[in-house]
JSON list of C-alpha atoms in Angstrom, two decimals:
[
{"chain": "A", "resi": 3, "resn": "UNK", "atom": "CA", "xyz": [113.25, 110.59, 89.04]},
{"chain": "A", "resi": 4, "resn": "UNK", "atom": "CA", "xyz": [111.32, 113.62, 87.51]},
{"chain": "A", "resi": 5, "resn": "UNK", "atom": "CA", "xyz": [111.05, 116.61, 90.54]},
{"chain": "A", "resi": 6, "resn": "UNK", "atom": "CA", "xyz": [107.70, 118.57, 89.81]},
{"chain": "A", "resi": 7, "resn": "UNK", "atom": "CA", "xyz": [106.95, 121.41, 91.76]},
{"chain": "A", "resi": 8, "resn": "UNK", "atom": "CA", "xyz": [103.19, 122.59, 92.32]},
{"chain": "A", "resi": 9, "resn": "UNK", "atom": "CA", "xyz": [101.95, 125.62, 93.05]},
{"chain": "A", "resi": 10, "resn": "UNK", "atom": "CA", "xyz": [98.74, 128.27, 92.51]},
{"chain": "A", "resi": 11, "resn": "UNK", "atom": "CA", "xyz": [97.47, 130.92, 94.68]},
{"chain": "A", "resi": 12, "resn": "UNK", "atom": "CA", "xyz": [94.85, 130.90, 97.29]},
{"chain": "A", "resi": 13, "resn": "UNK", "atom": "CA", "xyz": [92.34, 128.68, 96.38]},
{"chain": "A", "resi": 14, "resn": "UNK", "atom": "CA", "xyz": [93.18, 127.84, 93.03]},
{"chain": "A", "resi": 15, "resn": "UNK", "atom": "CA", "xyz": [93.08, 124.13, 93.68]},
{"chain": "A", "resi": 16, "resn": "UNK", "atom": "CA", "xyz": [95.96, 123.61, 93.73]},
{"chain": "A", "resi": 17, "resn": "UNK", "atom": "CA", "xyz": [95.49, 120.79, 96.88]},
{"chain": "A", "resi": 18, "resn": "UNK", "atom": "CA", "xyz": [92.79, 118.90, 94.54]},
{"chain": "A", "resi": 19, "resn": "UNK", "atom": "CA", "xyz": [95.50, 118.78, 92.00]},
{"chain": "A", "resi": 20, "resn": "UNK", "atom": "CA", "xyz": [98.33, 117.56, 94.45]},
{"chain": "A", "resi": 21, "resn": "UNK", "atom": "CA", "xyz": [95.16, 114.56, 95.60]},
{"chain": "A", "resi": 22, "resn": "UNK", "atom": "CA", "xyz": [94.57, 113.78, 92.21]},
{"chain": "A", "resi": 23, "resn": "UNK", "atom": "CA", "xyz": [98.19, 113.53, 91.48]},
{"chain": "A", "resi": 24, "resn": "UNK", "atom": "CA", "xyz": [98.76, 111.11, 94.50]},
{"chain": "A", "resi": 25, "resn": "UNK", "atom": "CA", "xyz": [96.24, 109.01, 92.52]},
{"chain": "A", "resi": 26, "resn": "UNK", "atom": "CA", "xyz": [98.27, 108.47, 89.81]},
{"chain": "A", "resi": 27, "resn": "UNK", "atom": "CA", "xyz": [100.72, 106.86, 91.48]},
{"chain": "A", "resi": 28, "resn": "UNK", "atom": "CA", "xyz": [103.34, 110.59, 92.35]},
{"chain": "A", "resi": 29, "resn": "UNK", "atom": "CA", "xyz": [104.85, 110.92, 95.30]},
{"chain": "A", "resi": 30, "resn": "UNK", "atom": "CA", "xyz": [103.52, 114.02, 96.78]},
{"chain": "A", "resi": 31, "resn": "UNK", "atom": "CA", "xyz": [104.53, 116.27, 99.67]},
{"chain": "A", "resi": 32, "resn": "UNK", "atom": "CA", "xyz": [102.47, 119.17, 100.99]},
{"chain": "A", "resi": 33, "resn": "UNK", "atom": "CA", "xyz": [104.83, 121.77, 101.55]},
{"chain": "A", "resi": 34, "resn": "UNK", "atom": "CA", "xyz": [102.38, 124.35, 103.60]},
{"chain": "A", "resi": 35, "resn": "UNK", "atom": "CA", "xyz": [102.05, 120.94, 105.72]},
{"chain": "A", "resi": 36, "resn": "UNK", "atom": "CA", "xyz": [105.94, 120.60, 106.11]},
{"chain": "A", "resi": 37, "resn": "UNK", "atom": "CA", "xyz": [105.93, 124.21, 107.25]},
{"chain": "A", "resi": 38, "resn": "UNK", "atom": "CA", "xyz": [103.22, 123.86, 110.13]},
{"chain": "A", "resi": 39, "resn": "UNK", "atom": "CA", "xyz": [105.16, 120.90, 111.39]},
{"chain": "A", "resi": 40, "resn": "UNK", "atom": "CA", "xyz": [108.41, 123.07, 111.44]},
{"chain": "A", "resi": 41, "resn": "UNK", "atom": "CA", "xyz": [106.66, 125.68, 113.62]},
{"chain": "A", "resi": 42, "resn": "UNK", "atom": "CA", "xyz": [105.31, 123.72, 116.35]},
{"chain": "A", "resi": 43, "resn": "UNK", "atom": "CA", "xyz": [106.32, 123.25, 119.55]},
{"chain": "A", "resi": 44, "resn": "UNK", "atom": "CA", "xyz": [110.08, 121.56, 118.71]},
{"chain": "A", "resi": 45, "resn": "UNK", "atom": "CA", "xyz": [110.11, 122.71, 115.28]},
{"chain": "A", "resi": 46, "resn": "UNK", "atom": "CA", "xyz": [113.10, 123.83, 113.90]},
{"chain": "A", "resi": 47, "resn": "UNK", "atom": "CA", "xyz": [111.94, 127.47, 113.41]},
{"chain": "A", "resi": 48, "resn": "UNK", "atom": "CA", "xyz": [109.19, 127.70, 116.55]},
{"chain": "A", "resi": 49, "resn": "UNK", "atom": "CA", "xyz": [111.53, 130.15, 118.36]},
{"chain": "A", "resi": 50, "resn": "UNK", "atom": "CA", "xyz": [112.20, 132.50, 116.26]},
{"chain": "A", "resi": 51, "resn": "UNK", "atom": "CA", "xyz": [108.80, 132.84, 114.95]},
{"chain": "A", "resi": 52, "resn": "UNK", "atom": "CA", "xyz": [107.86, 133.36, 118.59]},
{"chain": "A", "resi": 53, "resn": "UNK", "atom": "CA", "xyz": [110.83, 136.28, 118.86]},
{"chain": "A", "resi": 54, "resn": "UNK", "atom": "CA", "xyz": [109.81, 138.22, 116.01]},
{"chain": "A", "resi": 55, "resn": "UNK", "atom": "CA", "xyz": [106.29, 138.07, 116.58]},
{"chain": "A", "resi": 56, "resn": "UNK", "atom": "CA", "xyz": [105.81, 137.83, 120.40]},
{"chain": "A", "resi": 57, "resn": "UNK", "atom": "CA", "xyz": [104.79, 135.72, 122.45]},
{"chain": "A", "resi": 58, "resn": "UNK", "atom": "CA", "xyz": [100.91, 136.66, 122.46]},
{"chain": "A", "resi": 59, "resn": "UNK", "atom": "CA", "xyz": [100.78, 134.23, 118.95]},
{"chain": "A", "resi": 60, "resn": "UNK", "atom": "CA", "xyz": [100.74, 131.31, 121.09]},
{"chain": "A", "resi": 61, "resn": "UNK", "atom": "CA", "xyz": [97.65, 129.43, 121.96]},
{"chain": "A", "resi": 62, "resn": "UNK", "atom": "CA", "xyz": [98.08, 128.95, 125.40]},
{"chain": "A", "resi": 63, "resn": "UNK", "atom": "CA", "xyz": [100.91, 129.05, 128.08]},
{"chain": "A", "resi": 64, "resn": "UNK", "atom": "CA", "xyz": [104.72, 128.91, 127.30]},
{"chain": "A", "resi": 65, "resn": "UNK", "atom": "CA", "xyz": [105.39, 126.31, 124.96]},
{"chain": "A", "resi": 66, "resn": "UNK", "atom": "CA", "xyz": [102.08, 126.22, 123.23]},
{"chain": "A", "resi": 67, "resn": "UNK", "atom": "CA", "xyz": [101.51, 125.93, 119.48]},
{"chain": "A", "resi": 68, "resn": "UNK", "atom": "CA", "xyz": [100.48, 129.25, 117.55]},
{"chain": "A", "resi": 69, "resn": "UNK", "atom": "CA", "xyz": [97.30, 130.76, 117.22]},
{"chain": "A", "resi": 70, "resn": "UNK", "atom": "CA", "xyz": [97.23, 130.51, 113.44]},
{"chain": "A", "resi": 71, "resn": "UNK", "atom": "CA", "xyz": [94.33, 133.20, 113.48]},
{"chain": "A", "resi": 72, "resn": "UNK", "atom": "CA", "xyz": [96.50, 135.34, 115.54]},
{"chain": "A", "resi": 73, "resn": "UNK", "atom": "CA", "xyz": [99.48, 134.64, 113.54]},
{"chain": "A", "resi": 74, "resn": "UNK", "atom": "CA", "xyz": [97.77, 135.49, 110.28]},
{"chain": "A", "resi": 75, "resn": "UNK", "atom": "CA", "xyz": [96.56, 138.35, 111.40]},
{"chain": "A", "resi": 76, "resn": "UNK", "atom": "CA", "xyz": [100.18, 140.08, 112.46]},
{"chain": "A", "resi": 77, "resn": "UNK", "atom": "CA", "xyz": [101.62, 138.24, 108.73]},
{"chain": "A", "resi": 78, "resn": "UNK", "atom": "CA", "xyz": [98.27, 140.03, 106.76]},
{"chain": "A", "resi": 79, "resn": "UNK", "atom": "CA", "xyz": [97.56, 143.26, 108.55]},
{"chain": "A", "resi": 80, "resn": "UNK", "atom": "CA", "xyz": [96.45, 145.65, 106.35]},
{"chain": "A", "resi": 81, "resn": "UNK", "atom": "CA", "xyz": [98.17, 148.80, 107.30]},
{"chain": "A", "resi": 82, "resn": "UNK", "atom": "CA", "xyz": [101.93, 146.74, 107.59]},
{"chain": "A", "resi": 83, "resn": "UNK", "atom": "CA", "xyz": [101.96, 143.34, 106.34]},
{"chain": "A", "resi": 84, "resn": "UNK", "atom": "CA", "xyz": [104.79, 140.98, 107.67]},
{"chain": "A", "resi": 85, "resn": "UNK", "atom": "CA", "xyz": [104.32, 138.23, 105.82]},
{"chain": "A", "resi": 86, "resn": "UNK", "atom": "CA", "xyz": [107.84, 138.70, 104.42]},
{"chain": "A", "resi": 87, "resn": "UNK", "atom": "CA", "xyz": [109.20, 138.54, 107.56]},
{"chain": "A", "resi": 88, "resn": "UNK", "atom": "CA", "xyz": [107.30, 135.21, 108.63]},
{"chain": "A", "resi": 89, "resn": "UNK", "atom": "CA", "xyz": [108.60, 133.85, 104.82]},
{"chain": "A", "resi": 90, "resn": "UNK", "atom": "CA", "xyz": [112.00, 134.45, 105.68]},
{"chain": "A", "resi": 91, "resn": "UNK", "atom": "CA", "xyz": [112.11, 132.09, 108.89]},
{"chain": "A", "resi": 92, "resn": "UNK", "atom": "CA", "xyz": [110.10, 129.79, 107.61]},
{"chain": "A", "resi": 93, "resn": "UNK", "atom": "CA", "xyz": [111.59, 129.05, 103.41]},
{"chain": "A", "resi": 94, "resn": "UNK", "atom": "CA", "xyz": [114.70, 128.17, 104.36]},
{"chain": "A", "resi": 95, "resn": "UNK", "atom": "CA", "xyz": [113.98, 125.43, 106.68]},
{"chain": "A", "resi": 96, "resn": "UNK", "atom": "CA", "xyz": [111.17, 124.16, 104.25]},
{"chain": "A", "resi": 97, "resn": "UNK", "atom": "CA", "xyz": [113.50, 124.35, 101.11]},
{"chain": "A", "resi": 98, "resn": "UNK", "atom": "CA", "xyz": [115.90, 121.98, 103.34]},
{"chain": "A", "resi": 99, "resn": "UNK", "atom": "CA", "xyz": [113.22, 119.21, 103.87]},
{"chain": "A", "resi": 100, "resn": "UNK", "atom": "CA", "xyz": [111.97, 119.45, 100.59]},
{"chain": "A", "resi": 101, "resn": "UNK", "atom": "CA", "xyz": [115.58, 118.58, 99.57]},
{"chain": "A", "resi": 102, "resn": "UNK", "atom": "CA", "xyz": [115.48, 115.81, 101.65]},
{"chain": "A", "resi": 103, "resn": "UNK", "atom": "CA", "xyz": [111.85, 114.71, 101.14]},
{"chain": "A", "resi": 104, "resn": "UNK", "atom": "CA", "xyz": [113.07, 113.95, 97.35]},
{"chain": "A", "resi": 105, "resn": "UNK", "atom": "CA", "xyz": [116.34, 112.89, 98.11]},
{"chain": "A", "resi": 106, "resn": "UNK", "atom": "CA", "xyz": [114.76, 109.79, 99.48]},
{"chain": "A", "resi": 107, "resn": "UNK", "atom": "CA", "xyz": [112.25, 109.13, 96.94]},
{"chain": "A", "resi": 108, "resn": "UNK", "atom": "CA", "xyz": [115.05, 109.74, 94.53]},
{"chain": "A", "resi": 109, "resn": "UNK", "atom": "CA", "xyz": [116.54, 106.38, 96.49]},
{"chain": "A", "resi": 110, "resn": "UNK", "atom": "CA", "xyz": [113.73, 104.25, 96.75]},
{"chain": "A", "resi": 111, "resn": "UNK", "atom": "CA", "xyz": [111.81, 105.08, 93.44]},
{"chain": "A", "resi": 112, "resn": "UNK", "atom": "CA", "xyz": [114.58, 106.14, 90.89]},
{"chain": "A", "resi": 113, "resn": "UNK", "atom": "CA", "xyz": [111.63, 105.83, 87.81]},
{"chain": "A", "resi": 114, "resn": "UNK", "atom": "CA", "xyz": [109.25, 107.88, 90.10]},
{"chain": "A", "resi": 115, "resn": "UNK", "atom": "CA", "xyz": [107.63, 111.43, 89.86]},
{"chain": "A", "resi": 116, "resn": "UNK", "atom": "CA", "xyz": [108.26, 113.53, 93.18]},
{"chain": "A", "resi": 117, "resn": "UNK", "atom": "CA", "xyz": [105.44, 116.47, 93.95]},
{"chain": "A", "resi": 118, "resn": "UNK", "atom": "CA", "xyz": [106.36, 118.89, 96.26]},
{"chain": "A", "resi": 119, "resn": "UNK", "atom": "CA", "xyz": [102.65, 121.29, 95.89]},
{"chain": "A", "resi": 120, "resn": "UNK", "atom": "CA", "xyz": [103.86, 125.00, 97.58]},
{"chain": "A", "resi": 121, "resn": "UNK", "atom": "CA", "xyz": [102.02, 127.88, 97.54]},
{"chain": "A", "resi": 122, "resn": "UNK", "atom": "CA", "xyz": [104.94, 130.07, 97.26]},
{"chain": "A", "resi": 123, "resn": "UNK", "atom": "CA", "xyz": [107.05, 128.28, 95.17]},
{"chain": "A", "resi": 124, "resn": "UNK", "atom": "CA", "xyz": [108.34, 131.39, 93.37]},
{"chain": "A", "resi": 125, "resn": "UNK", "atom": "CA", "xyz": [108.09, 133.75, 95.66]},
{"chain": "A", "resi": 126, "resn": "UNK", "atom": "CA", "xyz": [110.40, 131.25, 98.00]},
{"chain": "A", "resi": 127, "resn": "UNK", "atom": "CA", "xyz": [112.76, 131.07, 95.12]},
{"chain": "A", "resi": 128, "resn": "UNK", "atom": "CA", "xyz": [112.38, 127.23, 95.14]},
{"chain": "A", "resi": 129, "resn": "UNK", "atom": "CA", "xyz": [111.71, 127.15, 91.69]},
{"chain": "A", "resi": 130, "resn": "UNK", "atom": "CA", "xyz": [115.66, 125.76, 90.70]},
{"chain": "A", "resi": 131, "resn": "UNK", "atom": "CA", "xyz": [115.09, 122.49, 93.24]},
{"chain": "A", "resi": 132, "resn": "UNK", "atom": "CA", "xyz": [112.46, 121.06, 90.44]},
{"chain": "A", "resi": 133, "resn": "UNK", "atom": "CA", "xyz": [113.11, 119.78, 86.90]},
{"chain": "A", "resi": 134, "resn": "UNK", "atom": "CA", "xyz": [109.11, 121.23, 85.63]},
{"chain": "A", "resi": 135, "resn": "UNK", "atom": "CA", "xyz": [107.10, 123.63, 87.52]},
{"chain": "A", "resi": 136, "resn": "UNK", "atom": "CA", "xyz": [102.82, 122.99, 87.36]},
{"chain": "A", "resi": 137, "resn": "UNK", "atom": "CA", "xyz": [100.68, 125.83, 88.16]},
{"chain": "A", "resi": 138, "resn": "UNK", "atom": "CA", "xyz": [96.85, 125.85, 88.73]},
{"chain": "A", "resi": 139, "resn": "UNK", "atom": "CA", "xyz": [94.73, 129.09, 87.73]},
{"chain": "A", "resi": 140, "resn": "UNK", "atom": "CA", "xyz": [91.48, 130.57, 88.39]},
{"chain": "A", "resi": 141, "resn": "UNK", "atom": "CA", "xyz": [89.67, 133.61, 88.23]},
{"chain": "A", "resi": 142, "resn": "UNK", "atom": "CA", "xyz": [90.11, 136.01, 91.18]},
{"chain": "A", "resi": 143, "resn": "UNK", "atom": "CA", "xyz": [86.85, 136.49, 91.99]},
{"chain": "A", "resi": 144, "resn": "UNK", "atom": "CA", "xyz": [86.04, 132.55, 91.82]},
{"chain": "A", "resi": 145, "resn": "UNK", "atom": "CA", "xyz": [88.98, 132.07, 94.24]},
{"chain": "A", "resi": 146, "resn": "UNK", "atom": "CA", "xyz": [87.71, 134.52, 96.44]},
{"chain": "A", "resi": 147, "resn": "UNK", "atom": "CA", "xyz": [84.18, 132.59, 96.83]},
{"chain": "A", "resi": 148, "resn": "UNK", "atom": "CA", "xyz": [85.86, 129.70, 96.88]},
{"chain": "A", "resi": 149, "resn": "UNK", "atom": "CA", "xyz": [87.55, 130.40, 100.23]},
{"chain": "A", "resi": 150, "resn": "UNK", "atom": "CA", "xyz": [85.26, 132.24, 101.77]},
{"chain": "A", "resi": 151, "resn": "UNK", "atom": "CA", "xyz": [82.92, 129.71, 101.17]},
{"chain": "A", "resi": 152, "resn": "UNK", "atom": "CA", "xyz": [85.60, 126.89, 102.97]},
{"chain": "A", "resi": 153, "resn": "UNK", "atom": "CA", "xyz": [86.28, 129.25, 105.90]},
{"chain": "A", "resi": 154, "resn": "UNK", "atom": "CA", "xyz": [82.68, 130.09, 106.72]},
{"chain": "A", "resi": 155, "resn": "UNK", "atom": "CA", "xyz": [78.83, 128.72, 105.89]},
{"chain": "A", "resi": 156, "resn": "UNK", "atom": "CA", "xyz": [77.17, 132.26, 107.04]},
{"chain": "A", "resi": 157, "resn": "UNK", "atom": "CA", "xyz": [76.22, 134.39, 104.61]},
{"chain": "A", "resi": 158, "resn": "UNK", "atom": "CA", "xyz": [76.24, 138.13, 106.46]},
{"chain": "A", "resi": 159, "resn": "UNK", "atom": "CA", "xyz": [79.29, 139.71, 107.65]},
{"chain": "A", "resi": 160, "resn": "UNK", "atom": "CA", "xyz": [81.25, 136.64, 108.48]},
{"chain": "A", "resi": 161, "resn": "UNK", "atom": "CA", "xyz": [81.47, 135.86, 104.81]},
{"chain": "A", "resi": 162, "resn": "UNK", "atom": "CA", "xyz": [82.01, 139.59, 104.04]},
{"chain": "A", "resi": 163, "resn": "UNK", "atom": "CA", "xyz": [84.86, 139.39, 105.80]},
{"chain": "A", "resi": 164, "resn": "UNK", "atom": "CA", "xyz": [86.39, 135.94, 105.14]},
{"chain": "A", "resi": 165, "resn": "UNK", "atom": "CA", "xyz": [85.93, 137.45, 100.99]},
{"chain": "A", "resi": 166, "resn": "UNK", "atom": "CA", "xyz": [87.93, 140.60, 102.43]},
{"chain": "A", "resi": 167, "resn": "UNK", "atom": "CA", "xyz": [90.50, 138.02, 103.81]},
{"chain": "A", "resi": 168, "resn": "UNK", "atom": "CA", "xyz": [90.74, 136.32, 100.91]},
{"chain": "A", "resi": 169, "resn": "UNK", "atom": "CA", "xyz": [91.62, 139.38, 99.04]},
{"chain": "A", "resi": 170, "resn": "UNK", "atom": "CA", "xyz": [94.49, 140.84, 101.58]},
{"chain": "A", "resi": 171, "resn": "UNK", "atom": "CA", "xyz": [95.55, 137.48, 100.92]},
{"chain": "A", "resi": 172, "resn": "UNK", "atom": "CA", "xyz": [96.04, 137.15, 97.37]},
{"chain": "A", "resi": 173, "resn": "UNK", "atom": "CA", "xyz": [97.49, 140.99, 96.95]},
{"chain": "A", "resi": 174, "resn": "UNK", "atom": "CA", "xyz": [100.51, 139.75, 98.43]},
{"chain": "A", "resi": 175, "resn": "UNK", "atom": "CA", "xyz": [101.14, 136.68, 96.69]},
{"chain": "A", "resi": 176, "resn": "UNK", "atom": "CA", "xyz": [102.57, 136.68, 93.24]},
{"chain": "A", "resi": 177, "resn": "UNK", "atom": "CA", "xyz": [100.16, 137.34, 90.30]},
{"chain": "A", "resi": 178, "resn": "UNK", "atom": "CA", "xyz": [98.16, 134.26, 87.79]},
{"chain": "A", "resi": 179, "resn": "UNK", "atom": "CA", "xyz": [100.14, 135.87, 85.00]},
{"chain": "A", "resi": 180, "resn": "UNK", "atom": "CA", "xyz": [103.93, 135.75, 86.19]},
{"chain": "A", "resi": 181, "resn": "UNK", "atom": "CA", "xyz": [103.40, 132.14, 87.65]},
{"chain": "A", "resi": 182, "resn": "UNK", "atom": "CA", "xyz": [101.75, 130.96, 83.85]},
{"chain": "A", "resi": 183, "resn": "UNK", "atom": "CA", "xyz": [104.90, 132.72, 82.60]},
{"chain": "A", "resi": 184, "resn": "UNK", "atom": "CA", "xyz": [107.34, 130.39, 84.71]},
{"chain": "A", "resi": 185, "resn": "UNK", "atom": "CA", "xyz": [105.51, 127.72, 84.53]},
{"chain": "A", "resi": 186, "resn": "UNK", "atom": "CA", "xyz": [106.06, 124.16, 82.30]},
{"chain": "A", "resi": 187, "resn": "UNK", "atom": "CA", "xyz": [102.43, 123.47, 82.71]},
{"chain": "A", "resi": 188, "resn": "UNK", "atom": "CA", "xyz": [99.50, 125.33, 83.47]},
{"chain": "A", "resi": 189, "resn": "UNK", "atom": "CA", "xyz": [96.25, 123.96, 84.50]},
{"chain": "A", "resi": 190, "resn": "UNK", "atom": "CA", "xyz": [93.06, 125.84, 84.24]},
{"chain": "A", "resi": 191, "resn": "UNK", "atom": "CA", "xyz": [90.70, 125.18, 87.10]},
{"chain": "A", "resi": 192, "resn": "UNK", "atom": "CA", "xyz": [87.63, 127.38, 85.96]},
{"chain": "A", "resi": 193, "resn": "UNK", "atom": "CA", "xyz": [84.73, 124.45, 85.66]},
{"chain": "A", "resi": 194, "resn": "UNK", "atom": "CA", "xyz": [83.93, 121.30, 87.77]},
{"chain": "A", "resi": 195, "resn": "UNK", "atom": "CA", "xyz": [85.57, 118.61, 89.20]},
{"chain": "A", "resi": 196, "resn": "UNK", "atom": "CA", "xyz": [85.64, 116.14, 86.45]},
{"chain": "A", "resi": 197, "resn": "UNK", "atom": "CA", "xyz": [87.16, 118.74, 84.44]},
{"chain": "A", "resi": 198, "resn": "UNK", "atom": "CA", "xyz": [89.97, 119.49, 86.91]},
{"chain": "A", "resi": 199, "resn": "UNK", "atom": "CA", "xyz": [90.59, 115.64, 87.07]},
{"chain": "A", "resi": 200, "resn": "UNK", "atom": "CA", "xyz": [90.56, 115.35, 83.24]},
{"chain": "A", "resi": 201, "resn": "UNK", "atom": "CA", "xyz": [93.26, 118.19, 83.16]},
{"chain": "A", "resi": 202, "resn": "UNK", "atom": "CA", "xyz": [95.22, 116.99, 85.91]},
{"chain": "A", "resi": 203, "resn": "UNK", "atom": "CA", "xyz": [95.45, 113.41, 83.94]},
{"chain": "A", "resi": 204, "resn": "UNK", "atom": "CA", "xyz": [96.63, 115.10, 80.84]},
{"chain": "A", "resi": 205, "resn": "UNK", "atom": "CA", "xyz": [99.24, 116.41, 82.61]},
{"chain": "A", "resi": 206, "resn": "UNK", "atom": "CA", "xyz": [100.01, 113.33, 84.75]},
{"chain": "A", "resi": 207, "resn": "UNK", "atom": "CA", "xyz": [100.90, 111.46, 80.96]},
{"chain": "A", "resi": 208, "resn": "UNK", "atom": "CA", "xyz": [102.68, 114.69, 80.16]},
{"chain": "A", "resi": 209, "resn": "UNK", "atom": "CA", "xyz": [105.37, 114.35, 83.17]},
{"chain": "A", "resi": 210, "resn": "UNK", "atom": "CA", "xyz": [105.47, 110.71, 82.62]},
{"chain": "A", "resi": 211, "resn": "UNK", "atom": "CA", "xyz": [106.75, 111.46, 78.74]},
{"chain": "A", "resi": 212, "resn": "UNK", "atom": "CA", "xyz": [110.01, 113.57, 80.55]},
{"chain": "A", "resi": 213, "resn": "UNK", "atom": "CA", "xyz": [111.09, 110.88, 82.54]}
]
């Protein structure tokens, strides 16, 4: 089995990729999924994400899930971010499923590709789990638009500020140019749709040539 790791900053595409992939017969595993199961209620690493960043994260009485604005907000802040500190509850436990995750596909599909698509796949030192790494780029500023135009329809200072998100967001994750640099395959994500699925095929029959 051929392990393929995914990954691309914030709004790269990097989901369309992992759905396109999925289509072509890969196994594929969200791992910014895995980790919102891991902190819920029950999840392995709910407490101590709690601990460190008090209990006014949670949505509702003791027990509750997170307020994943509130959350982000503490993990972003502009003056001190702590996103580090949320990353280093949270990567460990998700580098264990992951494991796991393709450990069984490993059993049951021996001639199959595994995808795990994570956001941080480099930054969470992940990178040694896979046997190719695939990162999707685009243009800052297209990013930018892209996801403030997902988290908001408005067009005054809502979207001023989900743009301003967007770019707190990306400062902290690793640049376009060291990912392309680790990366086995890089896929540009620039024009439309049928483009990106285009690209994402050629590399589907490139992975399928390393098994």
């Amino acid at each position: 089995m051929l392990r393929v790791g995914l990954t691309g900053g914030l709004a790269s595409g990097k989901s369309t990729v992992a759905r396109l992939f999925g289509e072509h017969g890969m196994h594929v595993l969200s791992a910014d999924m895995l980790a919102h199961e891991l902190m819920m209620p029950g999840g392995v690493v709910y407490e101590e994400v709690v601990r460190v960043f008090g209990r006014d994260i949670l949505a509702g009485g003791e027990g509750s899930a997170f307020d994943r604005a509130k959350l982000a907000a503490k993990a972003f802040d502009a003056h001190v971010p702590r996103i580090a500190e949320l990353n280093a509850i949270v990567h460990p436990a998700v580098l264990r499923e992951q494991e796991r995750w393709m450990e069984e596909i490993a059993d049951a599909d021996p001639q199959g590709i595994a995808v795990v698509e994570a956001a941080l796949l480099y930054e969470a030192g992940a990178e040694s789990q896979f046997d190719k790494t695939v990162v999707v780029v685009a243009p800052e500023e297209l990013r930018i638009e892209r996801y403030a135009a997902r988290v908001t329809g408005d067009h005054g200072e809502e979207l001023q500020a989900a743009r301003a998100d967007a770019a707190r967001r990306i400062a902290v994750q690793m640049p376009d140019a060291e990912k392309r640099r680790r990366a086995d395959l890089v896929i540009e994500n620039s024009g439309s749709l049928a483009e990106l699925a285009a690209a994402a095929e050629k590399v589907t029959l490139e992975l399928r040539g390393w098994l």
